[in-house]
mmCIF file of C-alpha atoms in Angstrom:
data_model
loop_
_atom_site.group_PDB
_atom_site.id
_atom_site.type_symbol
_atom_site.label_atom_id
_atom_site.label_comp_id
_atom_site.label_asym_id
_atom_site.label_seq_id
_atom_site.Cartn_x
_atom_site.Cartn_y
_atom_site.Cartn_z
ATOM 1 C CA SER A 23 -27.195 9.571 -30.850
ATOM 2 C CA SER A 24 -26.472 7.867 -34.191
ATOM 3 C CA GLU A 25 -25.239 11.250 -35.444
ATOM 4 C CA VAL A 26 -22.797 11.512 -32.522
ATOM 5 C CA LEU A 27 -21.525 7.947 -33.013
ATOM 6 C CA GLU A 28 -21.049 8.580 -36.726
ATOM 7 C CA ALA A 29 -19.137 11.819 -36.073
ATOM 8 C CA ILE A 30 -16.753 10.011 -33.686
ATOM 9 C CA GLU A 31 -16.363 7.083 -36.110
ATOM 10 C CA ASN A 32 -15.363 9.532 -38.870
ATOM 11 C CA VAL A 33 -12.630 10.994 -36.658
ATOM 12 C CA ILE A 34 -11.280 7.531 -35.778
ATOM 13 C CA GLN A 35 -11.482 6.464 -39.422
ATOM 14 C CA GLY A 36 -9.264 9.430 -40.289
ATOM 15 C CA VAL A 37 -6.739 8.323 -37.650
ATOM 16 C CA VAL A 38 -6.740 4.719 -38.952
ATOM 17 C CA GLN A 39 -6.340 5.871 -42.575
ATOM 18 C CA SER A 40 -3.329 8.011 -41.640
ATOM 19 C CA LEU A 41 -1.750 5.038 -39.870
ATOM 20 C CA ALA A 42 -2.441 2.800 -42.881
ATOM 21 C CA GLN A 43 -0.612 5.313 -45.084
ATOM 22 C CA LYS A 44 2.256 5.419 -42.567
ATOM 23 C CA LYS A 45 1.444 9.069 -41.745
ATOM 24 C CA ALA A 46 1.205 10.524 -38.271
ATOM 25 C CA PRO A 47 -2.488 11.016 -37.373
ATOM 26 C CA VAL A 48 -3.655 14.577 -36.770
ATOM 27 C CA LEU A 49 -6.804 16.035 -35.152
ATOM 28 C CA THR A 50 -7.948 19.456 -36.372
ATOM 29 C CA VAL A 51 -9.760 21.741 -33.945
ATOM 30 C CA ALA A 52 -10.958 25.326 -34.244
ATOM 31 C CA ASN A 53 -9.044 28.113 -32.515
ATOM 32 C CA ARG A 54 -11.818 28.768 -30.006
ATOM 33 C CA ALA A 55 -10.024 31.454 -28.029
ATOM 34 C CA ASP A 56 -9.095 33.664 -30.979
ATOM 35 C CA TRP A 57 -11.192 36.837 -31.358
ATOM 36 C CA ARG A 58 -10.405 36.803 -35.101
ATOM 37 C CA ASN A 59 -12.593 33.705 -35.403
ATOM 38 C CA ILE A 60 -15.539 35.405 -33.725
ATOM 39 C CA GLU A 61 -18.174 37.642 -35.241
ATOM 40 C CA PHE A 62 -20.756 39.654 -33.375
ATOM 41 C CA LYS A 63 -24.384 39.396 -34.398
ATOM 42 C CA ASP A 64 -27.042 41.452 -32.645
ATOM 43 C CA SER A 65 -29.528 38.582 -32.644
ATOM 44 C CA VAL A 66 -27.143 35.872 -31.393
ATOM 45 C CA GLY A 67 -24.193 37.520 -29.681
ATOM 46 C CA LEU A 68 -20.669 36.229 -30.241
ATOM 47 C CA GLN A 69 -20.521 33.366 -32.687
ATOM 48 C CA MET A 70 -17.830 31.477 -34.513
ATOM 49 C CA ILE A 71 -17.305 32.366 -38.177
ATOM 50 C CA PRO A 72 -17.773 29.487 -40.653
ATOM 51 C CA GLY A 73 -14.237 29.465 -42.101
ATOM 52 C CA CYS A 74 -12.390 29.985 -38.834
ATOM 53 C CA THR A 75 -8.699 29.261 -38.351
ATOM 54 C CA THR A 76 -7.823 25.867 -36.920
ATOM 55 C CA LYS A 77 -4.949 24.286 -35.067
ATOM 56 C CA GLN A 78 -3.592 20.794 -35.511
ATOM 57 C CA ILE A 79 -3.098 18.416 -32.640
ATOM 58 C CA ARG A 80 -0.428 16.104 -33.965
ATOM 59 C CA SER A 81 0.451 12.662 -32.651
ATOM 60 C CA ASP A 82 4.121 12.944 -33.726
ATOM 61 C CA CYS A 83 4.956 16.224 -32.020
ATOM 62 C CA PRO A 84 6.200 16.228 -28.391
ATOM 63 C CA GLN A 85 4.163 19.375 -27.577
ATOM 64 C CA SER A 86 0.826 17.885 -28.634
ATOM 65 C CA ALA A 87 1.177 14.079 -28.578
ATOM 66 C CA ARG A 88 -0.157 13.862 -25.024
ATOM 67 C CA ARG A 89 -3.155 16.053 -25.851
ATOM 68 C CA PHE A 90 -3.810 13.922 -28.958
ATOM 69 C CA ALA A 91 -3.859 10.771 -26.805
ATOM 70 C CA LEU A 92 -6.161 12.346 -24.195
ATOM 71 C CA MET A 93 -8.589 13.460 -26.905
ATOM 72 C CA LEU A 94 -8.811 9.895 -28.241
ATOM 73 C CA LYS A 95 -9.243 8.556 -24.696
ATOM 74 C CA ILE A 96 -12.154 10.934 -23.974
ATOM 75 C CA LEU A 97 -13.665 10.291 -27.435
ATOM 76 C CA SER A 98 -13.728 6.561 -26.625
ATOM 77 C CA MET A 99 -15.409 7.281 -23.255
ATOM 78 C CA ILE A 100 -18.030 9.460 -24.949
ATOM 79 C CA TYR A 101 -18.628 6.787 -27.601
ATOM 80 C CA LYS A 102 -19.306 4.153 -24.923
ATOM 81 C CA MET A 103 -21.655 6.469 -22.995
ATOM 82 C CA VAL A 104 -23.686 7.379 -26.089
ATOM 83 C CA GLN A 105 -23.910 3.690 -27.056
ATOM 84 C CA SER A 106 -25.104 2.627 -23.597
ATOM 85 C CA ASN A 107 -27.217 5.794 -23.060
ATOM 86 C CA THR A 108 -25.375 6.641 -19.832
ATOM 87 C CA TYR A 109 -24.106 10.025 -18.659
ATOM 88 C CA ALA A 110 -21.081 11.294 -16.758
ATOM 89 C CA THR A 111 -20.084 14.672 -15.370
ATOM 90 C CA LYS A 112 -16.775 16.260 -16.307
ATOM 91 C CA ARG A 113 -15.661 15.496 -12.756
ATOM 92 C CA ASP A 114 -16.511 11.791 -13.234
ATOM 93 C CA ILE A 115 -14.312 11.730 -16.331
ATOM 94 C CA TYR A 116 -11.418 13.416 -14.512
ATOM 95 C CA TYR A 117 -11.690 11.091 -11.501
ATOM 96 C CA SER A 118 -11.791 8.004 -13.712
ATOM 97 C CA ASP A 119 -8.020 8.539 -14.125
ATOM 98 C CA THR A 120 -6.633 11.568 -12.290
ATOM 99 C CA LEU A 121 -3.017 10.587 -12.946
ATOM 100 C CA LEU A 122 -3.614 10.404 -16.675
ATOM 101 C CA PHE A 123 -5.529 13.685 -17.009
ATOM 102 C CA GLY A 124 -3.499 15.667 -14.480
ATOM 103 C CA SER A 125 -6.153 18.325 -13.797
ATOM 104 C CA GLN A 126 -9.867 19.036 -14.161
ATOM 105 C CA SER A 127 -9.216 21.999 -16.467
ATOM 106 C CA VAL A 128 -7.447 19.728 -18.992
ATOM 107 C CA VAL A 129 -10.587 17.558 -19.170
ATOM 108 C CA ASP A 130 -12.857 20.635 -19.466
ATOM 109 C CA GLN A 131 -10.846 22.086 -22.358
ATOM 110 C CA ILE A 132 -10.654 18.786 -24.234
ATOM 111 C CA ILE A 133 -14.419 18.236 -23.937
ATOM 112 C CA ASN A 134 -15.060 21.729 -25.335
ATOM 113 C CA ASP A 135 -12.571 21.070 -28.150
ATOM 114 C CA ILE A 136 -14.298 17.779 -28.976
ATOM 115 C CA SER A 137 -17.747 19.418 -28.918
ATOM 116 C CA CYS A 138 -16.477 22.135 -31.263
ATOM 117 C CA MET A 139 -14.614 19.687 -33.543
ATOM 118 C CA LEU A 140 -17.658 17.402 -33.935
ATOM 119 C CA LYS A 141 -20.046 20.426 -34.083
ATOM 120 C CA ILE A 142 -22.236 18.716 -31.495
ATOM 121 C CA PRO A 143 -23.489 20.384 -28.263
ATOM 122 C CA ARG A 144 -21.850 19.052 -25.125
ATOM 123 C CA ARG A 145 -25.134 17.749 -23.747
ATOM 124 C CA SER A 146 -25.486 15.428 -26.790
ATOM 125 C CA LEU A 147 -22.048 13.979 -25.981
ATOM 126 C CA HIS A 148 -23.610 12.693 -22.722
ATOM 127 C CA VAL A 149 -21.216 14.836 -20.679
ATOM 128 C CA LEU A 150 -22.898 16.832 -17.901
ATOM 129 C CA SER A 151 -21.332 19.770 -16.148
ATOM 130 C CA THR A 152 -21.548 20.024 -12.410
ATOM 131 C CA THR A 153 -24.137 22.681 -11.649
ATOM 132 C CA LYS A 154 -23.349 25.512 -9.272
ATOM 133 C CA GLY A 155 -26.253 27.858 -10.034
ATOM 134 C CA PHE A 156 -29.478 28.369 -8.048
ATOM 135 C CA VAL A 157 -33.009 29.312 -9.101
ATOM 136 C CA ALA A 158 -35.906 30.552 -6.948
ATOM 137 C CA GLY A 159 -39.259 32.270 -7.359
ATOM 138 C CA ASN A 160 -42.388 31.775 -9.404
ATOM 139 C CA LEU A 161 -41.474 28.685 -11.423
ATOM 140 C CA SER A 162 -42.311 25.002 -11.547
ATOM 141 C CA TYR A 163 -41.217 22.292 -14.002
ATOM 142 C CA THR A 164 -40.818 18.535 -14.409
ATOM 143 C CA GLU A 165 -37.344 17.021 -14.639
ATOM 144 C CA GLU A 166 -36.427 14.398 -17.228
ATOM 145 C CA ASP A 167 -36.957 11.555 -14.733
ATOM 146 C CA GLY A 168 -40.449 12.822 -13.867
ATOM 147 C CA THR A 169 -39.544 14.639 -10.628
ATOM 148 C CA LYS A 170 -41.774 17.689 -10.144
ATOM 149 C CA VAL A 171 -39.896 20.781 -8.958
ATOM 150 C CA ASN A 172 -41.672 23.796 -7.486
ATOM 151 C CA CYS A 173 -39.406 26.779 -6.830
ATOM 152 C CA THR A 174 -42.316 28.947 -5.643
ATOM 153 C CA CYS A 175 -43.048 27.334 -2.311
ATOM 154 C CA SER A 176 -39.501 26.761 -1.154
ATOM 155 C CA ALA A 177 -37.839 29.172 1.239
ATOM 156 C CA THR A 178 -34.495 27.973 -0.044
ATOM 157 C CA ALA A 179 -33.280 28.049 -3.622
ATOM 158 C CA VAL A 180 -33.348 25.041 -5.940
ATOM 159 C CA THR A 181 -30.163 23.909 -7.689
ATOM 160 C CA VAL A 182 -30.236 24.517 -11.443
ATOM 161 C CA PRO A 183 -30.980 21.107 -13.067
ATOM 162 C CA SER A 184 -28.013 19.262 -14.551
ATOM 163 C CA ASN A 185 -30.069 18.352 -17.614
ATOM 164 C CA VAL A 186 -31.727 21.610 -18.645
ATOM 165 C CA GLN A 187 -32.717 20.292 -22.090
ATOM 166 C CA GLY A 188 -34.658 17.485 -20.427
ATOM 167 C CA ILE A 189 -36.951 19.662 -18.279
ATOM 168 C CA LYS A 190 -40.544 20.145 -19.421
ATOM 169 C CA ASN A 191 -43.948 21.510 -18.365
ATOM 170 C CA LEU A 192 -42.443 24.834 -17.318
ATOM 171 C CA THR A 193 -45.088 27.085 -15.758
ATOM 172 C CA SER A 194 -44.704 30.549 -14.266
ATOM 173 C CA HIS A 195 -46.671 33.743 -13.628
ATOM 174 C CA ALA A 196 -43.452 35.738 -13.316
ATOM 175 C CA LYS A 197 -43.380 39.245 -14.730
ATOM 176 C CA PHE A 198 -39.593 39.254 -15.143
ATOM 177 C CA ILE A 199 -36.384 37.276 -14.504
ATOM 178 C CA LEU A 200 -33.622 38.695 -12.315
ATOM 179 C CA ILE A 201 -30.089 37.344 -12.776
ATOM 180 C CA VAL A 202 -28.026 38.041 -9.662
ATOM 181 C CA GLU A 203 -24.242 37.899 -9.918
ATOM 182 C CA LYS A 204 -23.421 36.743 -6.406
ATOM 183 C CA ASP A 205 -24.778 34.095 -4.116
ATOM 184 C CA ALA A 206 -24.707 36.406 -1.049
ATOM 185 C CA THR A 207 -26.968 38.999 -2.726
ATOM 186 C CA PHE A 208 -29.223 36.242 -4.058
ATOM 187 C CA GLN A 209 -29.635 34.759 -0.553
ATOM 188 C CA ARG A 210 -30.318 38.231 0.872
ATOM 189 C CA LEU A 211 -33.129 38.823 -1.645
ATOM 190 C CA LEU A 212 -34.457 35.361 -0.851
ATOM 191 C CA ASP A 213 -34.489 36.161 2.898
ATOM 192 C CA ASP A 214 -36.298 39.439 2.158
ATOM 193 C CA ASP A 215 -38.913 37.441 0.198
ATOM 194 C CA PHE A 216 -38.221 39.788 -2.717
ATOM 195 C CA PHE A 217 -39.662 37.578 -5.466
ATOM 196 C CA SER A 218 -43.168 37.676 -4.030
ATOM 197 C CA LYS A 219 -43.224 41.216 -2.580
ATOM 198 C CA VAL A 220 -42.624 43.385 -5.652
ATOM 199 C CA SER A 221 -44.333 41.230 -8.290
ATOM 200 C CA PRO A 222 -43.921 37.550 -9.087
ATOM 201 C CA CYS A 223 -40.499 36.923 -10.621
ATOM 202 C CA ILE A 224 -37.846 34.268 -11.129
ATOM 203 C CA MET A 225 -34.402 34.808 -9.607
ATOM 204 C CA ILE A 226 -31.273 33.029 -10.841
ATOM 205 C CA THR A 227 -27.640 33.174 -9.790
ATOM 206 C CA GLY A 228 -24.672 31.523 -11.470
ATOM 207 C CA ARG A 229 -22.666 32.391 -8.321
ATOM 208 C CA GLY A 230 -20.075 34.357 -10.270
ATOM 209 C CA ILE A 231 -19.123 33.314 -13.789
ATOM 210 C CA PRO A 232 -22.097 31.153 -14.809
ATOM 211 C CA ASP A 233 -21.666 27.479 -15.645
ATOM 212 C CA LEU A 234 -23.175 26.024 -18.803
ATOM 213 C CA ASN A 235 -26.375 24.764 -17.116
ATOM 214 C CA THR A 236 -27.206 28.166 -15.619
ATOM 215 C CA ARG A 237 -26.777 29.794 -19.035
ATOM 216 C CA LEU A 238 -28.890 27.068 -20.674
ATOM 217 C CA LEU A 239 -31.628 27.613 -18.084
ATOM 218 C CA VAL A 240 -31.712 31.404 -18.617
ATOM 219 C CA ARG A 241 -32.032 30.740 -22.355
ATOM 220 C CA LYS A 242 -34.756 28.116 -21.814
ATOM 221 C CA LEU A 243 -36.757 30.495 -19.585
ATOM 222 C CA TRP A 244 -36.448 33.211 -22.223
ATOM 223 C CA ASP A 245 -37.635 30.831 -24.975
ATOM 224 C CA SER A 246 -40.531 29.616 -22.783
ATOM 225 C CA PHE A 247 -41.861 32.879 -21.331
ATOM 226 C CA GLN A 248 -40.418 35.813 -23.344
ATOM 227 C CA ILE A 249 -40.481 38.065 -20.261
ATOM 228 C CA PRO A 250 -37.903 40.789 -19.506
ATOM 229 C CA ILE A 251 -34.559 39.607 -18.113
ATOM 230 C CA PHE A 252 -32.600 41.965 -15.859
ATOM 231 C CA THR A 253 -29.125 41.600 -14.369
ATOM 232 C CA LEU A 254 -27.963 42.741 -10.939
ATOM 233 C CA MET A 255 -24.160 42.875 -10.913
ATOM 234 C CA ASP A 256 -21.364 44.561 -8.981
ATOM 235 C CA ALA A 257 -20.344 47.906 -10.501
ATOM 236 C CA ASP A 258 -16.940 46.612 -11.567
ATOM 237 C CA PRO A 259 -15.319 45.204 -14.745
ATOM 238 C CA HIS A 260 -15.795 41.627 -13.514
ATOM 239 C CA GLY A 261 -19.547 42.177 -13.041
ATOM 240 C CA VAL A 262 -19.846 43.697 -16.531
ATOM 241 C CA GLU A 263 -17.934 40.728 -17.979
ATOM 242 C CA ILE A 264 -20.341 38.252 -16.340
ATOM 243 C CA MET A 265 -23.371 40.181 -17.619
ATOM 244 C CA CYS A 266 -21.887 40.116 -21.144
ATOM 245 C CA ILE A 267 -21.511 36.316 -20.914
ATOM 246 C CA TYR A 268 -25.269 35.946 -20.264
ATOM 247 C CA LYS A 269 -26.180 38.445 -22.981
ATOM 248 C CA TYR A 270 -23.611 37.900 -25.725
ATOM 249 C CA GLY A 271 -21.847 34.671 -24.791
ATOM 250 C CA SER A 272 -18.165 33.905 -24.290
ATOM 251 C CA VAL A 273 -15.415 33.531 -26.852
ATOM 252 C CA SER A 274 -14.538 29.973 -25.811
ATOM 253 C CA MET A 275 -18.154 28.747 -26.177
ATOM 254 C CA SER A 276 -19.056 30.846 -29.236
ATOM 255 C CA PHE A 277 -19.581 27.659 -31.283
ATOM 256 C CA GLU A 278 -22.653 26.991 -29.101
ATOM 257 C CA ALA A 279 -23.927 30.598 -28.970
ATOM 258 C CA HIS A 280 -27.356 29.716 -30.397
ATOM 259 C CA HIS A 281 -28.271 27.682 -27.292
ATOM 260 C CA LEU A 282 -26.650 29.919 -24.708
ATOM 261 C CA THR A 283 -27.046 33.636 -25.296
ATOM 262 C CA VAL A 284 -30.000 35.921 -24.543
ATOM 263 C CA PRO A 285 -29.387 39.215 -26.382
ATOM 264 C CA SER A 286 -32.458 40.817 -24.769
ATOM 265 C CA VAL A 287 -30.817 40.875 -21.285
ATOM 266 C CA LYS A 288 -30.928 44.345 -19.667
ATOM 267 C CA TRP A 289 -28.486 45.944 -17.204
ATOM 268 C CA LEU A 290 -30.548 46.907 -14.150
ATOM 269 C CA GLY A 291 -27.772 47.620 -11.687
ATOM 270 C CA LEU A 292 -25.517 48.365 -10.022
ATOM 271 C CA LEU A 293 -24.757 51.146 -12.530
ATOM 272 C CA PRO A 294 -21.670 53.323 -12.080
ATOM 273 C CA SER A 295 -24.010 56.332 -12.505
ATOM 274 C CA ASP A 296 -26.119 55.023 -9.571
ATOM 275 C CA LEU A 297 -23.141 55.516 -7.269
ATOM 276 C CA GLN A 298 -23.089 59.224 -8.136
ATOM 277 C CA ARG A 299 -26.875 59.547 -8.104
ATOM 278 C CA LEU A 300 -27.209 57.967 -4.656
ATOM 279 C CA ASN A 301 -24.267 59.940 -3.247
ATOM 280 C CA ILE A 302 -22.521 56.764 -2.135
ATOM 281 C CA CYS A 303 -19.656 57.762 0.151
ATOM 282 C CA LYS A 304 -16.243 57.535 -1.590
ATOM 283 C CA ASP A 305 -14.837 55.600 1.381
ATOM 284 C CA ALA A 306 -17.286 52.749 0.632
ATOM 285 C CA LEU A 307 -15.877 52.367 -2.914
ATOM 286 C CA ILE A 308 -12.862 50.248 -3.858
ATOM 287 C CA PRO A 309 -9.964 51.605 -5.976
ATOM 288 C CA PHE A 310 -9.222 49.826 -9.278
ATOM 289 C CA THR A 311 -6.341 47.373 -9.508
ATOM 290 C CA LYS A 312 -4.167 47.182 -12.639
ATOM 291 C CA GLN A 313 -6.096 44.026 -13.513
ATOM 292 C CA ASP A 314 -9.404 45.952 -13.314
ATOM 293 C CA GLU A 315 -8.043 48.638 -15.644
ATOM 294 C CA ASN A 316 -6.919 46.040 -18.204
ATOM 295 C CA LYS A 317 -10.210 44.120 -18.004
ATOM 296 C CA LEU A 318 -12.266 47.298 -18.492
ATOM 297 C CA ALA A 319 -10.105 48.454 -21.414
ATOM 298 C CA SER A 320 -10.561 45.056 -23.096
ATOM 299 C CA ILE A 321 -14.369 45.145 -22.578
ATOM 300 C CA GLN A 322 -14.574 48.669 -24.015
ATOM 301 C CA LYS A 323 -12.926 47.426 -27.236
ATOM 302 C CA ARG A 324 -15.376 44.557 -27.774
ATOM 303 C CA PRO A 325 -17.640 44.725 -30.827
ATOM 304 C CA TYR A 326 -20.901 44.629 -28.858
ATOM 305 C CA ILE A 327 -20.137 47.735 -26.763
ATOM 306 C CA ALA A 328 -20.245 49.906 -29.902
ATOM 307 C CA CYS A 329 -23.956 49.123 -30.361
ATOM 308 C CA GLN A 330 -24.742 49.879 -26.695
ATOM 309 C CA PRO A 331 -24.130 53.656 -26.342
ATOM 310 C CA LEU A 332 -25.675 53.779 -22.842
ATOM 311 C CA TRP A 333 -23.477 50.930 -21.621
ATOM 312 C CA LYS A 334 -20.499 52.675 -23.199
ATOM 313 C CA LYS A 335 -21.280 55.785 -21.156
ATOM 314 C CA GLU A 336 -21.439 53.787 -17.908
ATOM 315 C CA LEU A 337 -18.090 52.148 -18.653
ATOM 316 C CA GLU A 338 -16.607 55.598 -19.297
ATOM 317 C CA ILE A 339 -17.867 56.777 -15.874
ATOM 318 C CA MET A 340 -16.213 53.711 -14.315
ATOM 319 C CA ALA A 341 -12.966 54.253 -16.231
ATOM 320 C CA ALA A 342 -12.817 57.932 -15.254
ATOM 321 C CA SER A 343 -13.445 57.322 -11.539
ATOM 322 C CA LYS A 344 -11.172 54.230 -11.325
ATOM 323 C CA LEU A 345 -13.455 53.082 -8.501
ATOM 324 C CA LYS A 346 -15.618 49.986 -8.204
ATOM 325 C CA ALA A 347 -18.427 48.942 -5.883
ATOM 326 C CA GLU A 348 -20.064 45.726 -4.785
ATOM 327 C CA ILE A 349 -23.874 45.503 -4.609
ATOM 328 C CA GLN A 350 -23.492 45.339 -0.796
ATOM 329 C CA VAL A 351 -22.435 49.018 -0.879
ATOM 330 C CA LEU A 352 -26.172 49.855 -0.881
ATOM 331 C CA THR A 353 -26.367 48.734 2.754
ATOM 332 C CA THR A 354 -24.472 51.953 3.575
ATOM 333 C CA VAL A 355 -27.703 53.778 2.626
ATOM 334 C CA SER A 356 -29.840 51.420 4.746
ATOM 335 C CA ALA A 357 -29.851 47.711 5.599
ATOM 336 C CA ASP A 358 -32.716 46.679 3.297
ATOM 337 C CA TYR A 359 -32.297 49.462 0.724
ATOM 338 C CA LEU A 360 -31.675 46.987 -2.126
ATOM 339 C CA SER A 361 -34.943 45.052 -1.817
ATOM 340 C CA ARG A 362 -37.124 47.799 -0.324
ATOM 341 C CA VAL A 363 -36.183 50.844 -2.428
ATOM 342 C CA TYR A 364 -33.509 50.322 -5.088
ATOM 343 C CA LEU A 365 -34.951 47.378 -7.042
ATOM 344 C CA PRO A 366 -38.676 48.327 -6.769
ATOM 345 C CA ASN A 367 -37.921 51.877 -7.998
ATOM 346 C CA LYS A 368 -35.747 50.679 -10.850
ATOM 347 C CA LEU A 369 -38.380 48.172 -11.980
ATOM 348 C CA GLN A 370 -41.230 50.661 -11.658
ATOM 349 C CA PHE A 371 -39.561 53.597 -13.411
ATOM 350 C CA GLY A 372 -37.553 51.729 -16.058
ATOM 351 C CA GLY A 373 -34.098 52.330 -14.608
ATOM 352 C CA TRP A 374 -32.326 49.782 -16.802
ATOM 353 C CA LEU A 375 -30.088 49.984 -19.881
#
């Protein structure tokens, strides 16, 4: 915490020095969303390059003065929390003054900018994100406050902890981890008692694009158990994008890639080639929108696709057919096809990429 306080003090010192010299204070932050500042490393995924381009948030410019003020406001809130060893969620910060901040997304972006500017993980800034992910299956652990959590015996899923770094005593006999894109599919597998029928496993869903805590938990489970991690996604560009976030990280959080990515993640399904192999009826598939086409084209150009020839092939099948499918399409084969046939066969015969 002394490191965090010192980092914030240095920023404020810079502001005070500028004022003393009758200059307008400026905050310098990295251009997080610029692909030119990102490099791809097999072992880490997408990460920010050391000498990346920056942008200035000036206090004397009408376009950025408000953002400058909000950054100082949130820095002061973080400073107080670190000093008093208290925590707040991003929602708490937004609701402390909704009129001032205007929207939740403004707060989210500023917190990421601050984390990147100070080169300190968000968790160390005492800012928690609201968790939306669920975990179930063969796993138990102790939370930071001493609460024992056992995911194995519960028929319902457990919410991903809001302080993943603080959990300890993780134990599991799982043979693999299955990341499921959507909550509906996750709940279906839970109802079918999938995680105990096939072989013991841990199931996780980020319920769409995963939040930070879900990604931290996947990484923590990988570090703890080193067991295979498979993804079950819709066969569409959005599903591929989500899988890439777990495996390679996202551009906007590339400065924290070391804590978040798991490059060993495998694509289990739903593969575009599965749709052909299983003779899924064309009427059950959904035509691409213009947005889908653009998203797929952008994914195909990304640096990590070049080193994944089998993924590349699947994306080409998708691009050629201009059709997408949700995991639920497997119910057209039979109601419990996913948990009874599709997943057990894939896991037994190595049907992943």
